[in-house]
Coordinates of C-alpha atoms in Angstrom, one line a residue:
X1244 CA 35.1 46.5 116.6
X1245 CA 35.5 49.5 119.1
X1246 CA 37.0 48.5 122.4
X1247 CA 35.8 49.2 126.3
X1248 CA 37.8 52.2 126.2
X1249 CA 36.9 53.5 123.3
X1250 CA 33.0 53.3 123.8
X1251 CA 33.5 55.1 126.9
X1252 CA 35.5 58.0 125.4
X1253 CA 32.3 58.0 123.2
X1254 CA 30.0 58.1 125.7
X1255 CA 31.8 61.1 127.4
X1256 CA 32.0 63.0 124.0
X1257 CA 28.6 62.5 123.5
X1258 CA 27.4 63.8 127.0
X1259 CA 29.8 67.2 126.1
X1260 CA 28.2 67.4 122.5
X1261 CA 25.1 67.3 124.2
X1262 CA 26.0 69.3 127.0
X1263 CA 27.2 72.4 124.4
X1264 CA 24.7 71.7 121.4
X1265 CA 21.9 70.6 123.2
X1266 CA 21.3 67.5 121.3
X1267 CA 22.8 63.9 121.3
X1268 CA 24.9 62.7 118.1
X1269 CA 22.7 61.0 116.0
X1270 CA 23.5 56.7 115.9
X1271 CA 25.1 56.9 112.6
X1272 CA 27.6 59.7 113.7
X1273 CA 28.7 58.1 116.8
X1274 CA 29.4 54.8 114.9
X1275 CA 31.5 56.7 112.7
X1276 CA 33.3 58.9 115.6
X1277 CA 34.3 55.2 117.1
X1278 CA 35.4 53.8 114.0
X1279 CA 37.8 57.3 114.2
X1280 CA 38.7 57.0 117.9
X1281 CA 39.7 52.9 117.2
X1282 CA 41.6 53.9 114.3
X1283 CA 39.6 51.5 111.6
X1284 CA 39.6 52.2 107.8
X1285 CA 37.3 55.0 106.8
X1286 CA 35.5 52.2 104.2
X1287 CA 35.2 50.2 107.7
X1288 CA 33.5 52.9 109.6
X1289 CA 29.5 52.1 109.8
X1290 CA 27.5 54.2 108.3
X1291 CA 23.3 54.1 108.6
X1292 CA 22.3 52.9 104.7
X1293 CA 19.6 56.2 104.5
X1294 CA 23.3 57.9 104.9
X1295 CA 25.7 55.9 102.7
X1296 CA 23.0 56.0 99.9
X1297 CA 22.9 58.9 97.4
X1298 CA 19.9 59.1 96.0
X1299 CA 16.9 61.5 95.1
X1300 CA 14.5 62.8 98.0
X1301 CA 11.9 65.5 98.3
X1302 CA 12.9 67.4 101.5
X1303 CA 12.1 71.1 102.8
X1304 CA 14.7 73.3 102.9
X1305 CA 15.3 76.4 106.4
X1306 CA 17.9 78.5 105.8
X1307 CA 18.3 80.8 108.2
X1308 CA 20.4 84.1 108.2
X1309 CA 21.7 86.5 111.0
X1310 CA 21.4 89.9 110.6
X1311 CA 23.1 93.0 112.8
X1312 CA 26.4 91.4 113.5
X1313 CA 28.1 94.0 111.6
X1314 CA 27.2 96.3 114.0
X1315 CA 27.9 94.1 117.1
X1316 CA 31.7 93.8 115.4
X1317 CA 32.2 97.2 115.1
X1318 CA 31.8 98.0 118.5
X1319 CA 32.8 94.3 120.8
X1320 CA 35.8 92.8 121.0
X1321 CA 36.1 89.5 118.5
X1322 CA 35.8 87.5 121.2
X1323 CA 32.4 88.7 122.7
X1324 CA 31.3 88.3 119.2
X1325 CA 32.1 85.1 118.5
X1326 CA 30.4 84.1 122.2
X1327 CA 26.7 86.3 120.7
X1328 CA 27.3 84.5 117.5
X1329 CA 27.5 81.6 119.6
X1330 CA 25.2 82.0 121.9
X1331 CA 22.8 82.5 119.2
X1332 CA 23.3 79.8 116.9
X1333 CA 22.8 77.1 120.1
X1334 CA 19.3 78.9 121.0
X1335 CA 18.3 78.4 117.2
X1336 CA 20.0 74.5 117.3
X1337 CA 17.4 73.8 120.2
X1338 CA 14.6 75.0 118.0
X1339 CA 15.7 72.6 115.0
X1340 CA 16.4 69.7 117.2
X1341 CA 13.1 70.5 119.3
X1342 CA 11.2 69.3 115.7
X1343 CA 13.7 67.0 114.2
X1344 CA 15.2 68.8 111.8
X1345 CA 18.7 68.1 110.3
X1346 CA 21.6 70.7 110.6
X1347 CA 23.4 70.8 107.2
X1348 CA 25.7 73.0 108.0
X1349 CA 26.3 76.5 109.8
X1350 CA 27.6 79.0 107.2
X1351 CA 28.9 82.2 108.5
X1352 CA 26.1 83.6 110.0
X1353 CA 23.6 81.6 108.5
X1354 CA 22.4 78.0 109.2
X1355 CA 20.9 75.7 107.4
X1356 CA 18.3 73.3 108.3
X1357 CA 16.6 70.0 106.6
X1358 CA 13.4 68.5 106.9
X1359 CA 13.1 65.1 104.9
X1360 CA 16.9 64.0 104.7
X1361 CA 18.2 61.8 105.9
X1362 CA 14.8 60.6 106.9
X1363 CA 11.6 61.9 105.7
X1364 CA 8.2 61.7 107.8
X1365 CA 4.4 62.8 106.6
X1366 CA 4.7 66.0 108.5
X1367 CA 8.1 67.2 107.2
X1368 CA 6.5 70.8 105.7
X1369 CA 4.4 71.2 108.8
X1370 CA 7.6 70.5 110.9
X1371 CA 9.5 72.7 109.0
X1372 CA 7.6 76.0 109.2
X1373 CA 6.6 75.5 112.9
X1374 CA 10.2 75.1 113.2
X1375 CA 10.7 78.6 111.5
X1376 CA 8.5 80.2 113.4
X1377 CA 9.6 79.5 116.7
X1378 CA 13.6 80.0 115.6
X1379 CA 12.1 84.0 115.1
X1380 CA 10.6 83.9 118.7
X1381 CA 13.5 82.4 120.1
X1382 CA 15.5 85.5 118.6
X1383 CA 12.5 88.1 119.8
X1384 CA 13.3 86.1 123.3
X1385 CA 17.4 86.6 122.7
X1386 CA 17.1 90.3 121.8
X1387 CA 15.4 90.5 125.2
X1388 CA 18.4 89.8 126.5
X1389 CA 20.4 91.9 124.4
X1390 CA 18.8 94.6 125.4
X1391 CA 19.4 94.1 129.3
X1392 CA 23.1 93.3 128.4
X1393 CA 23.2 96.6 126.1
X1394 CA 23.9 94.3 123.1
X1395 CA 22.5 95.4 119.9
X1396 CA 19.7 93.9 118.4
X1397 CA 20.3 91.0 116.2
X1398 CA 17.7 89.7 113.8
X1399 CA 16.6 86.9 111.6
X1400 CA 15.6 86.6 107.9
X1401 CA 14.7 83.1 106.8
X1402 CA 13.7 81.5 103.4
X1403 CA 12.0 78.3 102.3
X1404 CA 11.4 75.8 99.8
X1405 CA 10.4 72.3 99.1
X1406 CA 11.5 70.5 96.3
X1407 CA 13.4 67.3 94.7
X1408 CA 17.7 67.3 96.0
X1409 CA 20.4 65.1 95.7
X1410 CA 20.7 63.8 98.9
X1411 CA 23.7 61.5 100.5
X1412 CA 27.5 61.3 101.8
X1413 CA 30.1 63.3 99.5
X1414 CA 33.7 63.9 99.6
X1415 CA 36.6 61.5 100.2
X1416 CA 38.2 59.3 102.6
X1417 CA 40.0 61.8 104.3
X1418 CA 36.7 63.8 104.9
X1419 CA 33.0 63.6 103.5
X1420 CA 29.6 64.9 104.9
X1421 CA 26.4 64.1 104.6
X1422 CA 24.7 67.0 102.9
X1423 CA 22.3 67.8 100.1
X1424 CA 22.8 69.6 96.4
X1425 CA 20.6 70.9 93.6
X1426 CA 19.0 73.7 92.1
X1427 CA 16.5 73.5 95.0
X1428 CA 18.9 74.1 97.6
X1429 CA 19.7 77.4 95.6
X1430 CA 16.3 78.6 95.4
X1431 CA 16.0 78.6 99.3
X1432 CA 18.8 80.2 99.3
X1433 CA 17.8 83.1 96.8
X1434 CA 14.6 83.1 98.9
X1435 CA 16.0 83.9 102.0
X1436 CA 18.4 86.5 100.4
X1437 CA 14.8 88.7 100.2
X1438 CA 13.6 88.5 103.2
X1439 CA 13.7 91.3 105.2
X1440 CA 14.2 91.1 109.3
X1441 CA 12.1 88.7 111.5
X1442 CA 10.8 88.0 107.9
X1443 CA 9.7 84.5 106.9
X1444 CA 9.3 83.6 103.0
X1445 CA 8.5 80.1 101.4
X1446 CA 8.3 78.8 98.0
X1447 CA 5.0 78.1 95.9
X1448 CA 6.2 74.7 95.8
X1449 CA 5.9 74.8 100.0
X1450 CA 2.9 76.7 100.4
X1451 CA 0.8 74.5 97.6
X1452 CA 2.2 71.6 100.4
X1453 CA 0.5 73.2 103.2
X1454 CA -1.6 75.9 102.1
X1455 CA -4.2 74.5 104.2
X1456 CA -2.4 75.1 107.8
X1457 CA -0.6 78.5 107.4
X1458 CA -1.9 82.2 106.6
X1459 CA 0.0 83.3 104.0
X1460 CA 0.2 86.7 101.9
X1461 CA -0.4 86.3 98.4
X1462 CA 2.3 85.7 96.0
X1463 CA 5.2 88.2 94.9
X1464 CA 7.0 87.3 91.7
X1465 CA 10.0 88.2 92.5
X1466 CA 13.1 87.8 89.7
X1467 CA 16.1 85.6 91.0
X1468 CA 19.5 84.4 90.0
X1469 CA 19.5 81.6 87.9
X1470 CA 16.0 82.1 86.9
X1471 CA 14.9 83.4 83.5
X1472 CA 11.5 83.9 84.9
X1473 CA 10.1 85.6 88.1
X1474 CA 9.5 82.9 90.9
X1475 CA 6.6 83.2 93.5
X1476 CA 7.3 83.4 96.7
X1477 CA 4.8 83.9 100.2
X1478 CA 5.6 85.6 102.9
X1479 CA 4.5 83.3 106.1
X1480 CA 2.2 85.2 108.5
X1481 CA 0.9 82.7 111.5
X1482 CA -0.1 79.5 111.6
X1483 CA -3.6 79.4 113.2
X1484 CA -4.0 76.0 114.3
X1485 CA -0.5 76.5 116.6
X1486 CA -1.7 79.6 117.4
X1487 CA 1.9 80.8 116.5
X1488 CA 2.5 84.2 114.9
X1489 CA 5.5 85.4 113.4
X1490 CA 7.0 88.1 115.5
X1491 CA 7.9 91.0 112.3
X1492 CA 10.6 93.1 113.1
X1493 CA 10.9 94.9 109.8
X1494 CA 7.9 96.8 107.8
X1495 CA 9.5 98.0 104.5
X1496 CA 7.8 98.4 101.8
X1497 CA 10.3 96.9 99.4
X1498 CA 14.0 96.0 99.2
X1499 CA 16.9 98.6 99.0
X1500 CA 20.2 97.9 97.1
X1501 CA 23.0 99.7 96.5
X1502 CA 24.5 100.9 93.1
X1503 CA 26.0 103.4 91.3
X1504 CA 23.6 104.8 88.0
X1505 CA 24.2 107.7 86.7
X1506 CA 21.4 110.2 86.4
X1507 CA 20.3 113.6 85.0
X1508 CA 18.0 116.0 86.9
X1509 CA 15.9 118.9 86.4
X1510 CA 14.5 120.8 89.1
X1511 CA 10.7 121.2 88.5
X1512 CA 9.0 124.9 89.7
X1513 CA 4.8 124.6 89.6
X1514 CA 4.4 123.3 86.0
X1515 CA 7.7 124.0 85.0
X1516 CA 10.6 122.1 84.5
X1517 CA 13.5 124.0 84.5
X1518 CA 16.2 123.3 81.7
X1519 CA 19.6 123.6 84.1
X1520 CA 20.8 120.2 84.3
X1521 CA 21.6 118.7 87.5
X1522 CA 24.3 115.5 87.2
X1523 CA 23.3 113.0 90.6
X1524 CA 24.3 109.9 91.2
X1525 CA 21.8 107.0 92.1
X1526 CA 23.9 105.0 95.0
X1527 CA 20.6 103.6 96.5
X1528 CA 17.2 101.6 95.0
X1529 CA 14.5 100.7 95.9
X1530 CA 10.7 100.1 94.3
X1531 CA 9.3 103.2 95.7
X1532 CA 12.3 105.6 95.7
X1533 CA 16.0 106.2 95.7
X1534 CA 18.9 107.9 97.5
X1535 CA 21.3 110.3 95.5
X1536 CA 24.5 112.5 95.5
X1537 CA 24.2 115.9 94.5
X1538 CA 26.4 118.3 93.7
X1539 CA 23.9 121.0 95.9
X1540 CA 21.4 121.4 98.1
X1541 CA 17.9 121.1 97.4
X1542 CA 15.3 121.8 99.6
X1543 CA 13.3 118.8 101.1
X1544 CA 9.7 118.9 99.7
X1545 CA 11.1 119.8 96.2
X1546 CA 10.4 117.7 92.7
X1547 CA 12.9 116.5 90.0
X1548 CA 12.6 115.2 86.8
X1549 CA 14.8 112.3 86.1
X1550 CA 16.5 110.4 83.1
X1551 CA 18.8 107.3 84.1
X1552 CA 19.6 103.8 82.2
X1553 CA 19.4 100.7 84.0
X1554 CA 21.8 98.4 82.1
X1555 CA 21.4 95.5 84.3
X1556 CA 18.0 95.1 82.7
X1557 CA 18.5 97.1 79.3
X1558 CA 16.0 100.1 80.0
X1559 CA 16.2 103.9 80.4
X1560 CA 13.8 105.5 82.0
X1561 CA 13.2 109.0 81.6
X1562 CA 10.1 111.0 82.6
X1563 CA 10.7 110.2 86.0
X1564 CA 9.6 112.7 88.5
X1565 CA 10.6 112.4 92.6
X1566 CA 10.0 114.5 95.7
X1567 CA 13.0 115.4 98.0
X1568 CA 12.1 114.2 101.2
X1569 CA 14.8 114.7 103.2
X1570 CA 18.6 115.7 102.1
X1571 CA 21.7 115.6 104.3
X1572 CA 25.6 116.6 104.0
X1573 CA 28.7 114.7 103.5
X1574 CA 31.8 115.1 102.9
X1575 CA 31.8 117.2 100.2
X1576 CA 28.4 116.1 98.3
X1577 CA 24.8 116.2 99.5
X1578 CA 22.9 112.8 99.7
X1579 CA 19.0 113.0 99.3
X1580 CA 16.1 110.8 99.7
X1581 CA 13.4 110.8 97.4
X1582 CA 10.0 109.2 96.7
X1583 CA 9.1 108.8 93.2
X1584 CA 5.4 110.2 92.5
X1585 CA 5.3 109.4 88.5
X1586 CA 6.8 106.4 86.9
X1587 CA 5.4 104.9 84.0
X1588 CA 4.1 101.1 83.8
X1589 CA 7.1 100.2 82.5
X1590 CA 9.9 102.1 84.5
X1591 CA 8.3 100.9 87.3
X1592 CA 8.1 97.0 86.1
X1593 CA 12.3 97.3 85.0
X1594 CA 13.0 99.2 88.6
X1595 CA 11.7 96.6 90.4
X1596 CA 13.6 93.6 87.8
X1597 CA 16.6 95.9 88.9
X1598 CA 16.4 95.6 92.7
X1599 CA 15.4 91.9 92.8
X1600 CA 18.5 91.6 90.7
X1601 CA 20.4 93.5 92.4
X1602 CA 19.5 91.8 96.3
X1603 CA 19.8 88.1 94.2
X1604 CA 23.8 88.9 93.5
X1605 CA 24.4 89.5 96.8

């Protein structure tokens, strides 16, 4: 049983944890950080049962994912980095704790958030996508701030999904964690790998739970890793009765991805395509275009008949005709931009297999 001294060193960790995090240690974590500090057995250390238990439980899943820290470590020193990173994570933390979530775990850049583990309430789905909403204001808020402090901007791309985990304590003696696995924790995270910046995507499985309280776009099948067949995902738009609004920061039409394809081009004049063949080099996808190296310039405002395979999803495509719309040099190559203006049902269907593909193995 802990001693005097040891619930006071306790108490004072507590009030720092708080003090940096901006939440308390939950009961169940401080009875274990005593059982630590008073030296007792690990199997003696008290644990809550919801926590000691494995077991099955429907919870919803955040996982959240900082974007433009690339960019901040290219130009601050590591240790004005880490205090952004920081400094962002906390801001995000108050938002969680603000509606009760659970932090499974910060990853990198990326945090992950649970709603229904290791308690569950009614309002779990509701919680969770208020929850996600306000975590993108917070970061409209920060880049406020940014911006005074001549930081650069820093967004947010977040995915989520309700579904049936494994939930409970795992590991060992000398170190476990309460966390949660499954193939549902792997489709939020696939999820969140598409969304774009200040972007918000859910599950089918989430919306069907509160369809009712959220506006919602309707449903992209989108093709994932792991997945045989395209999953359905939303994007989340408001949600009316909280008069909250998701803040967009990003308005693409689709994803990009980088690659390398191989591709032949002819340069088209009026009706005529012209037999010289031109070799490019696909080294960016997306549904509506593509950026390539060339040998030479082309004008912007030109059209080229393409012929490229796409192994990743067994296809060649040929008859594919795109419209330079800008072209720049470097090094010793030229690298256009062009908009496609004919693809075929099926070109089109296997391009966009491609990207999602491509974005999935990230």
């Amino acid at each position: 049983m802990p001693n005097a001294s040891t619930n006071d060193t306790v108490r004072r960790l507590q009030a720092l944890i708080e003090r940096e995090t901006g939440a308390p240690l939950g009961a169940s974590v401080q009875a274990e950080m005593a059982a630590i500090l008073g030296g007792g057995p690990a199997a003696a250390r008290p644990v809550a049962p919801e926590v000691a238990q494995v077991a099955e439980r429907e919870v919803t899943i955040v996982l959240a994912d900082l974007r433009g820290f690339t960019a901040l470590s290219a130009t601050r020193p590591a240790g004005e980095v880490v205090m952004a990173l920081n400094r962002c994570l906390a801001r995000l933390s108050e938002v969680v704790y603000r509606y009760q979530g659970t932090i499974d775990k910060f990853t990198g850049e990326s945090i992950m958030v649970l709603f229904g583990a290791p308690q569950s309430h009614a309002d779990d789905v509701e919680r969770a996508l208020v929850c996600a909403v306000e975590m993108q204001l917070a970061m409209r808020d920060l880049n406020l701030e940014h911006l005074r402090e001549r930081l650069p901007q820093v967004y947010l791309g977040i995915g989520i999904n309700t579904g049936t985990v494994v939930a409970g304590r795992f590991g060992s003696d000398l170190f476990s964690q309460y966390t949660v696995i499954g193939e549902e924790v792997n489709l939020a995270s696939r999820i969140e790998a598409f969304s774009l910046r200040g972007q918000i995507l859910m599950s089918e499985t989430t919306y069907q739970r509160c369809g009712s309280l959220v506006s919602a776009t309707a449903p992209m099948q989108v093709y994932v890793k792991g997945k045989a067949e395209p999953v359905a995902m939303r994007e989340l738009v408001a949600i009316p009765a909280r008069k909250l609004k998701v803040p967009r920061q990003e308005f693409r039409r689709s994803h990009r991805a980088e690659t390398h394809v191989p591709c032949l081009c002819q340069l088209v004049q009026g009706d005529d395509v012209q037999p010289r063949i031109i070799h490019g080099m696909i080294v960016d996808v997306s549904y509506h275009g593509l950026q390539m190296e060339l040998p030479e310039r082309i004008e912007p405002g030109n059209v080229l008949q393409m012929e490229f395979s796409l192994a990743l999803v067994e296809h060649r495509a040929v008859g594919v005709f795109a419209r330079i719309v800008k072209i720049q040099a470097v090094e010793n190559h030229w690298v256009a931009g062009l908009e496609f203006t004919e693809l075929d049902d099926v070109s089109r269907q296997k391009v966009q297999m491609f990207v999602q593909l491509l974005v999935a193995s990230r």
